[in-house]
PDB file of C-alpha atoms in Angstrom:
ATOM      1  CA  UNK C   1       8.425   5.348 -18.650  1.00 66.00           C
ATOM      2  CA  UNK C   2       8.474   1.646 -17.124  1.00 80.00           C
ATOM      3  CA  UNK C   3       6.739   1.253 -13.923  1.00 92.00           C
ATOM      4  CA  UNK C   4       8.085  -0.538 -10.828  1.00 96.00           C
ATOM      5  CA  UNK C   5       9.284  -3.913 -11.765  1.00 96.00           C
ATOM      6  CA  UNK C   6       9.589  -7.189  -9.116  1.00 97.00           C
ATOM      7  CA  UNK C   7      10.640 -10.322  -9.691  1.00 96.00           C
ATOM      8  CA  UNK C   8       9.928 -13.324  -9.897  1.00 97.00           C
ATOM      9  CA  UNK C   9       5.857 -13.299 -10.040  1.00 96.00           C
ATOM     10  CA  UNK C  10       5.698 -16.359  -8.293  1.00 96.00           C
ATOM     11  CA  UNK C  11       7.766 -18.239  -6.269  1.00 97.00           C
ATOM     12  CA  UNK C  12       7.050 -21.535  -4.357  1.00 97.00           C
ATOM     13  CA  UNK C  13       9.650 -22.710  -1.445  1.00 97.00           C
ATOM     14  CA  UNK C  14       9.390 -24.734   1.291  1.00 97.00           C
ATOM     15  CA  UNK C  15       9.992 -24.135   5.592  1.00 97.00           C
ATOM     16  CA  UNK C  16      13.336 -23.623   6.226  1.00 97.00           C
ATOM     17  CA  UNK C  17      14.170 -22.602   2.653  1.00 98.00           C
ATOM     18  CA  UNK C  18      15.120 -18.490   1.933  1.00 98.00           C
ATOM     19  CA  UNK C  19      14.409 -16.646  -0.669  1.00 98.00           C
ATOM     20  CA  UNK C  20      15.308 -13.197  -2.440  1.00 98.00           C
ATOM     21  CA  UNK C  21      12.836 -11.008  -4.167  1.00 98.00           C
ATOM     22  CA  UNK C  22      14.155  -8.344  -6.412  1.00 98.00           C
ATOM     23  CA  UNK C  23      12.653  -4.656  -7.240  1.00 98.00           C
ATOM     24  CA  UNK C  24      13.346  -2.325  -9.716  1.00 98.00           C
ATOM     25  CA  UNK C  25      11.961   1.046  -9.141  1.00 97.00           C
ATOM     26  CA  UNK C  26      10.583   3.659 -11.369  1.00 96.00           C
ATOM     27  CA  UNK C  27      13.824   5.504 -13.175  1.00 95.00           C
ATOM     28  CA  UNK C  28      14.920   8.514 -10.725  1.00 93.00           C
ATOM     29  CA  UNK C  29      13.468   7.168  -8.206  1.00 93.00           C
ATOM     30  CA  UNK C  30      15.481   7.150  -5.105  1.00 93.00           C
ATOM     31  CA  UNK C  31      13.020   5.772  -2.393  1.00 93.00           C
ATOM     32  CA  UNK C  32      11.889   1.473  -2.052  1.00 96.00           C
ATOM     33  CA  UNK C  33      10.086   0.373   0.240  1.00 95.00           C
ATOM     34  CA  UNK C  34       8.769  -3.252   0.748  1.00 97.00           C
ATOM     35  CA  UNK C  35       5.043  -4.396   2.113  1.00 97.00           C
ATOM     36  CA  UNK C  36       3.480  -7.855   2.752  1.00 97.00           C
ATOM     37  CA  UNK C  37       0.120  -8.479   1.874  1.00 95.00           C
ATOM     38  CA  UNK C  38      -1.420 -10.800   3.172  1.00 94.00           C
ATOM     39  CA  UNK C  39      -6.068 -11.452   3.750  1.00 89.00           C
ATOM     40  CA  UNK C  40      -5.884 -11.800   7.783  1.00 87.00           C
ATOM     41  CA  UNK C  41      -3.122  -8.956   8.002  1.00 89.00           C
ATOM     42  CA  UNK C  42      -3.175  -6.531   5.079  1.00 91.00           C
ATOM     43  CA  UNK C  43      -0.838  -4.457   3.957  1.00 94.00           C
ATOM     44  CA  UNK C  44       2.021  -4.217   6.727  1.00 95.00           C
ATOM     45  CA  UNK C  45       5.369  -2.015   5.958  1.00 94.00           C
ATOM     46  CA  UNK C  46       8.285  -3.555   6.010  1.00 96.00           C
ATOM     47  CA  UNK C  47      10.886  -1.722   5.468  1.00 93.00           C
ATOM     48  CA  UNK C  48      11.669   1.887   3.580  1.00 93.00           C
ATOM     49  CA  UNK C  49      15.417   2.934   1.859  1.00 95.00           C
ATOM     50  CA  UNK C  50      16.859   6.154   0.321  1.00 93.00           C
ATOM     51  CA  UNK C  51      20.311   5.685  -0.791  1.00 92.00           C
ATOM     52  CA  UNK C  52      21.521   2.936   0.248  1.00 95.00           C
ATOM     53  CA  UNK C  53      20.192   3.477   4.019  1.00 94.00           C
ATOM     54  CA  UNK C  54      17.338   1.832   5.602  1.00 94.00           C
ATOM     55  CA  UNK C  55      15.276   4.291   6.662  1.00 90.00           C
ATOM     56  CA  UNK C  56      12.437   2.634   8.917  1.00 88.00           C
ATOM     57  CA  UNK C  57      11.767  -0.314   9.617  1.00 91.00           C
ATOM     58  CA  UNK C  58       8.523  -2.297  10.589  1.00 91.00           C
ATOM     59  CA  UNK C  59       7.465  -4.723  13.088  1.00 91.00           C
ATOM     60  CA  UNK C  60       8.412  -7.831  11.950  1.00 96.00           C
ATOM     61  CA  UNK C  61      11.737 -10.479  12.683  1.00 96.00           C
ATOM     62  CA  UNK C  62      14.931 -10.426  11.926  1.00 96.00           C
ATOM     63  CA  UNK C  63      14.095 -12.960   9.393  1.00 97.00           C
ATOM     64  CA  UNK C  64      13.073 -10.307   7.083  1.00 98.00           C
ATOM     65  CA  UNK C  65      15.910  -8.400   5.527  1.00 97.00           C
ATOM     66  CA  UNK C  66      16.810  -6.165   2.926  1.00 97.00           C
ATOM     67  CA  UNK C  67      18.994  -4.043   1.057  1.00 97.00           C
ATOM     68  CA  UNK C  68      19.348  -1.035  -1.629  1.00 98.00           C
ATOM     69  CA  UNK C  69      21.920  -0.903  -4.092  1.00 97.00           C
ATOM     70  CA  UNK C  70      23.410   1.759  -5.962  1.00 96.00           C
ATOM     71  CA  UNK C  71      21.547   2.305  -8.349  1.00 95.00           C
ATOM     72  CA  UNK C  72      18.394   2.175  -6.503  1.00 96.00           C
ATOM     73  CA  UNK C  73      17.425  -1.774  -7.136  1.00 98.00           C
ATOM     74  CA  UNK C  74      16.857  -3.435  -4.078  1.00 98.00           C
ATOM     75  CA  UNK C  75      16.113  -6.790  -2.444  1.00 98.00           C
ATOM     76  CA  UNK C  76      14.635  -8.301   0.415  1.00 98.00           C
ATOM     77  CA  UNK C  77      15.583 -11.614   1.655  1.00 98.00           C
ATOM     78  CA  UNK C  78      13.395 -13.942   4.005  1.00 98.00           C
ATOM     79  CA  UNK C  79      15.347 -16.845   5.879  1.00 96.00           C
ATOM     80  CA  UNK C  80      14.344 -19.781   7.403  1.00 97.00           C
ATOM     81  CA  UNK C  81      10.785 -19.576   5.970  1.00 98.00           C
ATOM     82  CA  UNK C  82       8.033 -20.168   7.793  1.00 97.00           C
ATOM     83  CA  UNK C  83       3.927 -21.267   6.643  1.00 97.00           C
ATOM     84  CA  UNK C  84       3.104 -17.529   7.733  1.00 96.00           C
ATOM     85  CA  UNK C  85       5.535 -16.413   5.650  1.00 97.00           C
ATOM     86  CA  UNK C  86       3.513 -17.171   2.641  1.00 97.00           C
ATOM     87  CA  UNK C  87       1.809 -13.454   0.960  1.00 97.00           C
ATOM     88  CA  UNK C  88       1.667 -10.834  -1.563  1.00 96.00           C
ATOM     89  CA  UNK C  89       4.902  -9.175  -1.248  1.00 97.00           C
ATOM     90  CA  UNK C  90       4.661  -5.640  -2.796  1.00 97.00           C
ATOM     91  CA  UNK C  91       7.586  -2.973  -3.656  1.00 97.00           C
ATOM     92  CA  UNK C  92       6.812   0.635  -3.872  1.00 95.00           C
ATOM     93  CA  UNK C  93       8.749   3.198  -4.835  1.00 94.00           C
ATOM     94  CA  UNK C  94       9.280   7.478  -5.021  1.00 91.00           C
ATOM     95  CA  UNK C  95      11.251  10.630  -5.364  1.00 89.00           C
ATOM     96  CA  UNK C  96      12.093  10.909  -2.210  1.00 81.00           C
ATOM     97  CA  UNK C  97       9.557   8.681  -0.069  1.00 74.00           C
ATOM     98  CA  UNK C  98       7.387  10.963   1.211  1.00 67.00           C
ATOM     99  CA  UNK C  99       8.408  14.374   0.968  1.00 61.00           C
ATOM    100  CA  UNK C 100       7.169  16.651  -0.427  1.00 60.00           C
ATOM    101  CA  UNK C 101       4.354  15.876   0.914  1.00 61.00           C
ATOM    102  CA  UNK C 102       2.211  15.460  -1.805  1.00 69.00           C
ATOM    103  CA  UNK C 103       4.411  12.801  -2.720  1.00 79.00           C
ATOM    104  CA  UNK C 104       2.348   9.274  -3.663  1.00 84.00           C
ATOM    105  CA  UNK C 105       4.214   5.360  -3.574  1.00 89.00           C
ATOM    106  CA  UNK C 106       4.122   3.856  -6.776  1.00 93.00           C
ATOM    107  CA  UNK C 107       3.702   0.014  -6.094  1.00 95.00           C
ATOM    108  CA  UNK C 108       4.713  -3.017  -8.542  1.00 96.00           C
ATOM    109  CA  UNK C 109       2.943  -6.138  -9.475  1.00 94.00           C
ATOM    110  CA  UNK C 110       4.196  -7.817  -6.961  1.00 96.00           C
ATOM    111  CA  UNK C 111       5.874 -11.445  -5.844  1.00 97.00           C
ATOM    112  CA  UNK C 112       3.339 -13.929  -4.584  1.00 96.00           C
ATOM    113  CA  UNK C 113       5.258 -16.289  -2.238  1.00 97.00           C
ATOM    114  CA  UNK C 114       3.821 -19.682  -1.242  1.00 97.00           C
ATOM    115  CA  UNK C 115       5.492 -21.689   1.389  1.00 97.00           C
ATOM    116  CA  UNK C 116       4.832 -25.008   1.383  1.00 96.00           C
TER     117      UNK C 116
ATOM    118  CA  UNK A   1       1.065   2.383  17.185  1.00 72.00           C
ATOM    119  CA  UNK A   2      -0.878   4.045  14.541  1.00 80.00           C
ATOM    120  CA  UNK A   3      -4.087   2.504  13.578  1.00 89.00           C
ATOM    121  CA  UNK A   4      -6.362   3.012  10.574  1.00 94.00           C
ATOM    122  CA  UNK A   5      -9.305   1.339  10.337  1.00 95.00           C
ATOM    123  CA  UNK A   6     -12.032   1.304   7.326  1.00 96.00           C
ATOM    124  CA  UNK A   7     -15.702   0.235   7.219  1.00 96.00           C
ATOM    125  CA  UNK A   8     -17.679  -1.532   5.597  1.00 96.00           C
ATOM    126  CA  UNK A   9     -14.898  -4.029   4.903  1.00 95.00           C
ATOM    127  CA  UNK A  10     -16.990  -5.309   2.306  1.00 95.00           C
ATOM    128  CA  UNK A  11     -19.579  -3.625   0.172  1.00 93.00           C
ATOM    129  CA  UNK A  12     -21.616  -4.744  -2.895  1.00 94.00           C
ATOM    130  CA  UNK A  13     -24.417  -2.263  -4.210  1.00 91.00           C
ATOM    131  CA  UNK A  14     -26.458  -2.053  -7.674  1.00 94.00           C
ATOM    132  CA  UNK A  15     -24.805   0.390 -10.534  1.00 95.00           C
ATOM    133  CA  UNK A  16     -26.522   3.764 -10.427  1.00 96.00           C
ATOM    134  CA  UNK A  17     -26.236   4.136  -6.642  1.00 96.00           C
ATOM    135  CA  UNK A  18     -24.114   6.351  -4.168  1.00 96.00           C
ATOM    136  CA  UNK A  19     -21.926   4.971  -0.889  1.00 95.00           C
ATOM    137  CA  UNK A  20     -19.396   6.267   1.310  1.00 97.00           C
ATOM    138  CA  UNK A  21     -16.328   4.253   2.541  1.00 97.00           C
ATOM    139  CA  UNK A  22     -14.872   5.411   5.717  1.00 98.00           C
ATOM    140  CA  UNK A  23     -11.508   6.008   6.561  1.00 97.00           C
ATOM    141  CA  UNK A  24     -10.714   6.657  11.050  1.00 96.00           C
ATOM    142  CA  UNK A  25      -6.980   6.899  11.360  1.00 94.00           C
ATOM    143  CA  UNK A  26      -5.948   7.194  15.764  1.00 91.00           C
ATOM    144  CA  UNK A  27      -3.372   9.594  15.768  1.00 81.00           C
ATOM    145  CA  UNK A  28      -2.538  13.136  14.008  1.00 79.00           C
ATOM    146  CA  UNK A  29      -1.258  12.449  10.452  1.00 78.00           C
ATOM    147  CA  UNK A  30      -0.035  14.956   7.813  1.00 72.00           C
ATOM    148  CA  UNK A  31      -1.595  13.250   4.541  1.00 84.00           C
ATOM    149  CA  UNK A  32      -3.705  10.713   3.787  1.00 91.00           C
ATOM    150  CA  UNK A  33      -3.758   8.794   0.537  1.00 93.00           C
ATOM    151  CA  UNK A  34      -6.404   6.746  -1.455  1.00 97.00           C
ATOM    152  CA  UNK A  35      -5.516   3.554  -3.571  1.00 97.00           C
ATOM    153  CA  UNK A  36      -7.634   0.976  -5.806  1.00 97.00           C
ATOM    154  CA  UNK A  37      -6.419  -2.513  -5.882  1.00 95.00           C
ATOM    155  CA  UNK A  38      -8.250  -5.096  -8.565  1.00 94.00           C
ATOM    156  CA  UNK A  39      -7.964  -8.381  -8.548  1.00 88.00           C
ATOM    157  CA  UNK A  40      -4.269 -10.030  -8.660  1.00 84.00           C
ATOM    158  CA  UNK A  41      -2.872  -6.342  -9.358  1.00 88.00           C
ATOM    159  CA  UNK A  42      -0.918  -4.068  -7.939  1.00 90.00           C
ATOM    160  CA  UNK A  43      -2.081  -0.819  -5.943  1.00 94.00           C
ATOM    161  CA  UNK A  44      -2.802   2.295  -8.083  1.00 94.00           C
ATOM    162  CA  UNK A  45      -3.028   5.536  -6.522  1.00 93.00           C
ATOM    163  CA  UNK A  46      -6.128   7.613  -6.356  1.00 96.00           C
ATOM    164  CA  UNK A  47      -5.763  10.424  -4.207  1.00 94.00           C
ATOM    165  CA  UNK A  48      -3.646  12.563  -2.288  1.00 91.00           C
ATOM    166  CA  UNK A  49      -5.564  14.593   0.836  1.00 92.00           C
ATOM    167  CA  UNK A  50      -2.921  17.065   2.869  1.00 86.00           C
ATOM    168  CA  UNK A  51      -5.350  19.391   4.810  1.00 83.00           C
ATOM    169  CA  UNK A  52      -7.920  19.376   6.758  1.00 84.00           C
ATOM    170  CA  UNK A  53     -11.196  19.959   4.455  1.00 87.00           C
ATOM    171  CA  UNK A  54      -9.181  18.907   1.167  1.00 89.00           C
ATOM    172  CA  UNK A  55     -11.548  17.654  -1.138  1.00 93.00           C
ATOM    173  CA  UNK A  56     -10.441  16.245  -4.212  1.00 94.00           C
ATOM    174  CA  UNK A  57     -13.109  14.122  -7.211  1.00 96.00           C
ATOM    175  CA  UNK A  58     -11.602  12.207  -9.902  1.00 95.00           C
ATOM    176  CA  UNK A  59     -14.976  10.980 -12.346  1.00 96.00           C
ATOM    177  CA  UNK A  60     -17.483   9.127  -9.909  1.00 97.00           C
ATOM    178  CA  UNK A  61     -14.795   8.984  -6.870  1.00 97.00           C
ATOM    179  CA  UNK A  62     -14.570  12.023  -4.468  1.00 98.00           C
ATOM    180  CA  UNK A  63     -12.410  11.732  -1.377  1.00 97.00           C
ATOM    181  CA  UNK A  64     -12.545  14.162   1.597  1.00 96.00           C
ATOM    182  CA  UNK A  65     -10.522  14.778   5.059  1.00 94.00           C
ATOM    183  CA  UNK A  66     -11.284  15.908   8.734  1.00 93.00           C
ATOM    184  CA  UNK A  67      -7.858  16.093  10.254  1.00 90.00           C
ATOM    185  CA  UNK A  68      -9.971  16.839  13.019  1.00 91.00           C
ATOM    186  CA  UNK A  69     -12.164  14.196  13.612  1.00 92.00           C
ATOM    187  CA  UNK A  70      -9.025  11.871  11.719  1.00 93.00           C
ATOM    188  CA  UNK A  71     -11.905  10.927   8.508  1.00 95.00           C
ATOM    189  CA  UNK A  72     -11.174  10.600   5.516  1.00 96.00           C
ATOM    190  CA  UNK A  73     -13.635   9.630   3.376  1.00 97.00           C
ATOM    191  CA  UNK A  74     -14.519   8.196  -0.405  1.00 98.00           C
ATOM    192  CA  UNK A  75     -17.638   8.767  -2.038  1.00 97.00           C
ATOM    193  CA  UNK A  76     -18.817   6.919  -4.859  1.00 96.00           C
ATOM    194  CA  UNK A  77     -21.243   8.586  -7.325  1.00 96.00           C
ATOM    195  CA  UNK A  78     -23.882   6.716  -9.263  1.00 95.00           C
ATOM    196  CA  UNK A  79     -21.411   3.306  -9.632  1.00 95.00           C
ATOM    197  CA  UNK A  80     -20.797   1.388 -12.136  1.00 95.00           C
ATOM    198  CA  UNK A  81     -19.189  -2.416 -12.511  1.00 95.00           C
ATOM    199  CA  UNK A  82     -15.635  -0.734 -13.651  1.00 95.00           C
ATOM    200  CA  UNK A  83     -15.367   0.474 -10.238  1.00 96.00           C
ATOM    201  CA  UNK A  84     -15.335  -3.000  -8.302  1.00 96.00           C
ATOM    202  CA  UNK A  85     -11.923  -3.199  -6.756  1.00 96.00           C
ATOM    203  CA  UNK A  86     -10.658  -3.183  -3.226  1.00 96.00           C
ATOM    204  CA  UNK A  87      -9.794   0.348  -1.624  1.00 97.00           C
ATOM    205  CA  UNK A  88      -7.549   1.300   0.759  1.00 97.00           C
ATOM    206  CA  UNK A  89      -6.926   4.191   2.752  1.00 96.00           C
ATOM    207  CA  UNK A  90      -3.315   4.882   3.943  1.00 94.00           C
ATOM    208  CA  UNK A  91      -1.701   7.597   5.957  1.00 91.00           C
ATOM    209  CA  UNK A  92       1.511   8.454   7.377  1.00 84.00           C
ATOM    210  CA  UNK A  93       2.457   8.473  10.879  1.00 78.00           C
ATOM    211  CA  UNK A  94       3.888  12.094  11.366  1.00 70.00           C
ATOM    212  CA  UNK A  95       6.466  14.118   9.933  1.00 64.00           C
ATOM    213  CA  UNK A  96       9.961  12.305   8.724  1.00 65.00           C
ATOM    214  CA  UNK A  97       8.114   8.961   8.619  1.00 71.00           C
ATOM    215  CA  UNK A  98       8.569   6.631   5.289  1.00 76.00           C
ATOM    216  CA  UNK A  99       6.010   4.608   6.228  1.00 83.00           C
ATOM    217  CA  UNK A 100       2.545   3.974   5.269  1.00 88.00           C
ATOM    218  CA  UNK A 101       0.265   2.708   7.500  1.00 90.00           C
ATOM    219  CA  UNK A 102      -2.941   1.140   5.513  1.00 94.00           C
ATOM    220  CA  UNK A 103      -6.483   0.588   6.122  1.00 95.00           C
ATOM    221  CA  UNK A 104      -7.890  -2.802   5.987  1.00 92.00           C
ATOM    222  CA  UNK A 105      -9.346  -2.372   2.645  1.00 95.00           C
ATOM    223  CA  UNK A 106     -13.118  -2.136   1.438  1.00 96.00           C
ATOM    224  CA  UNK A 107     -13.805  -4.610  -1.154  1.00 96.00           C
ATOM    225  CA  UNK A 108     -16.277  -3.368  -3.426  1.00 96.00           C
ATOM    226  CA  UNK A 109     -18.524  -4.906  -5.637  1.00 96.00           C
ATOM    227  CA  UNK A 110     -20.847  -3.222  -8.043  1.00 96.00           C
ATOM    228  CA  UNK A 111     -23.800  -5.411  -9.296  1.00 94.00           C
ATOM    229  CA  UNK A 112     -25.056  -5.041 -12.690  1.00 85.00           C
TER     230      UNK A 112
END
């Protein structure tokens, strides 16, 4: 069955600019959660939702948003961009999103943002 | 906060020989995962560890947790170049968390 799909691949913006990033998780898959990836920081969790409802939420601004839709796509958005904003941004998604507890994140390719 | 740290961050050895990568996590955590990251991809998932003392070997990879002492770790077995990637450790903070907090990674390199 298709895997976790995020697009665009690449995307190249400027400060001040916003930007959306789109993921489509695995069919039946209920859970999406979003992590940047970046070499000084690694992977840092951004934010988790099930149905619709943001579940947790990570340590980073208001800047960074998101939502789920319906049918389990979601989105994050980034506003007012900023040079630090520029990483690996990586969608994961599951079942439930963590339980049962055997329960692993499958992640997507990925959207490499550059801010320029 | 939760923190999970790995060592060595980086680690290049000949094929044919046998390393650990080390996994500390500093507070109680229900499961720990392993993943393998190459180059411009995406994370795949290795492992799943749930108790303390699971032990769990997939070819030349065995993984391993002390809830414990909070170790996990990943053994490699007589490497070879396939297995150059970047690992990373994850766990999750505690019961009705969605979050995974990672390790810093150990890029691995695996001379021919």
């Amino acid at each position: 069955k298709a895997g976790v799909t995020q697009t665009p691949r690449y995307l190249i913006k400027t400060r001040g600019q916003q930007v959306t990033l789109s993921c489509s998780p695995i069919s039946g898959h209920r859970s999406v959660s979003w992590y940047q990836q970046t070499p000084g920081q690694g992977l840092q969790f951004l934010f988790e939702y099930f149905s619709e409802t943001q579940r947790n939420k990570g340590n980073f601004p208001g800047r960074f948003s998101g939502r789920q839709f319906s049918n389990s796509r979601s989105e994050m958005n980034v506003s007012t961009l900023e040079l630090g904003d520029s990483a690996l941004y990586l969608c994961a998604s599951s079942r439930t999103g963590g339980f049962p507890t055997n329960e692993k994140l499958f992640f997507g390719s990925g959207t490499q943002l550059s801010v320029l | 906060e939760l923190k999970v740290e790995q060592n060595p961050l980086f680690l290049s050895m000949q094929e044919g020989k046998n390393y650990t990568i080390y996994c500390n996590y500093s507070t109680t955590s229900d499961r720990l995962y392993w993943y393998r990251q190459d180059p411009g991809k995406s994370l795949e998932s290795l492992f799943v560890l749930l108790s303390n003392g699971a032990v769990k070997q997939e070819g030349r990879l065995m993984a391993s947790l002390d809830t414990k002492a909070r170790l996990s770790t990943l053994h490699i077995t007589a490497a070879v170049h396939d297995l150059s990637a970047t690992y990373f450790c994850a766990v999750v903070p505690g019961s009705g968390t969605y979050k995974y907090i990672f390790g810093t990674g150990t890029r691995l390199k695996v001379l021919a």
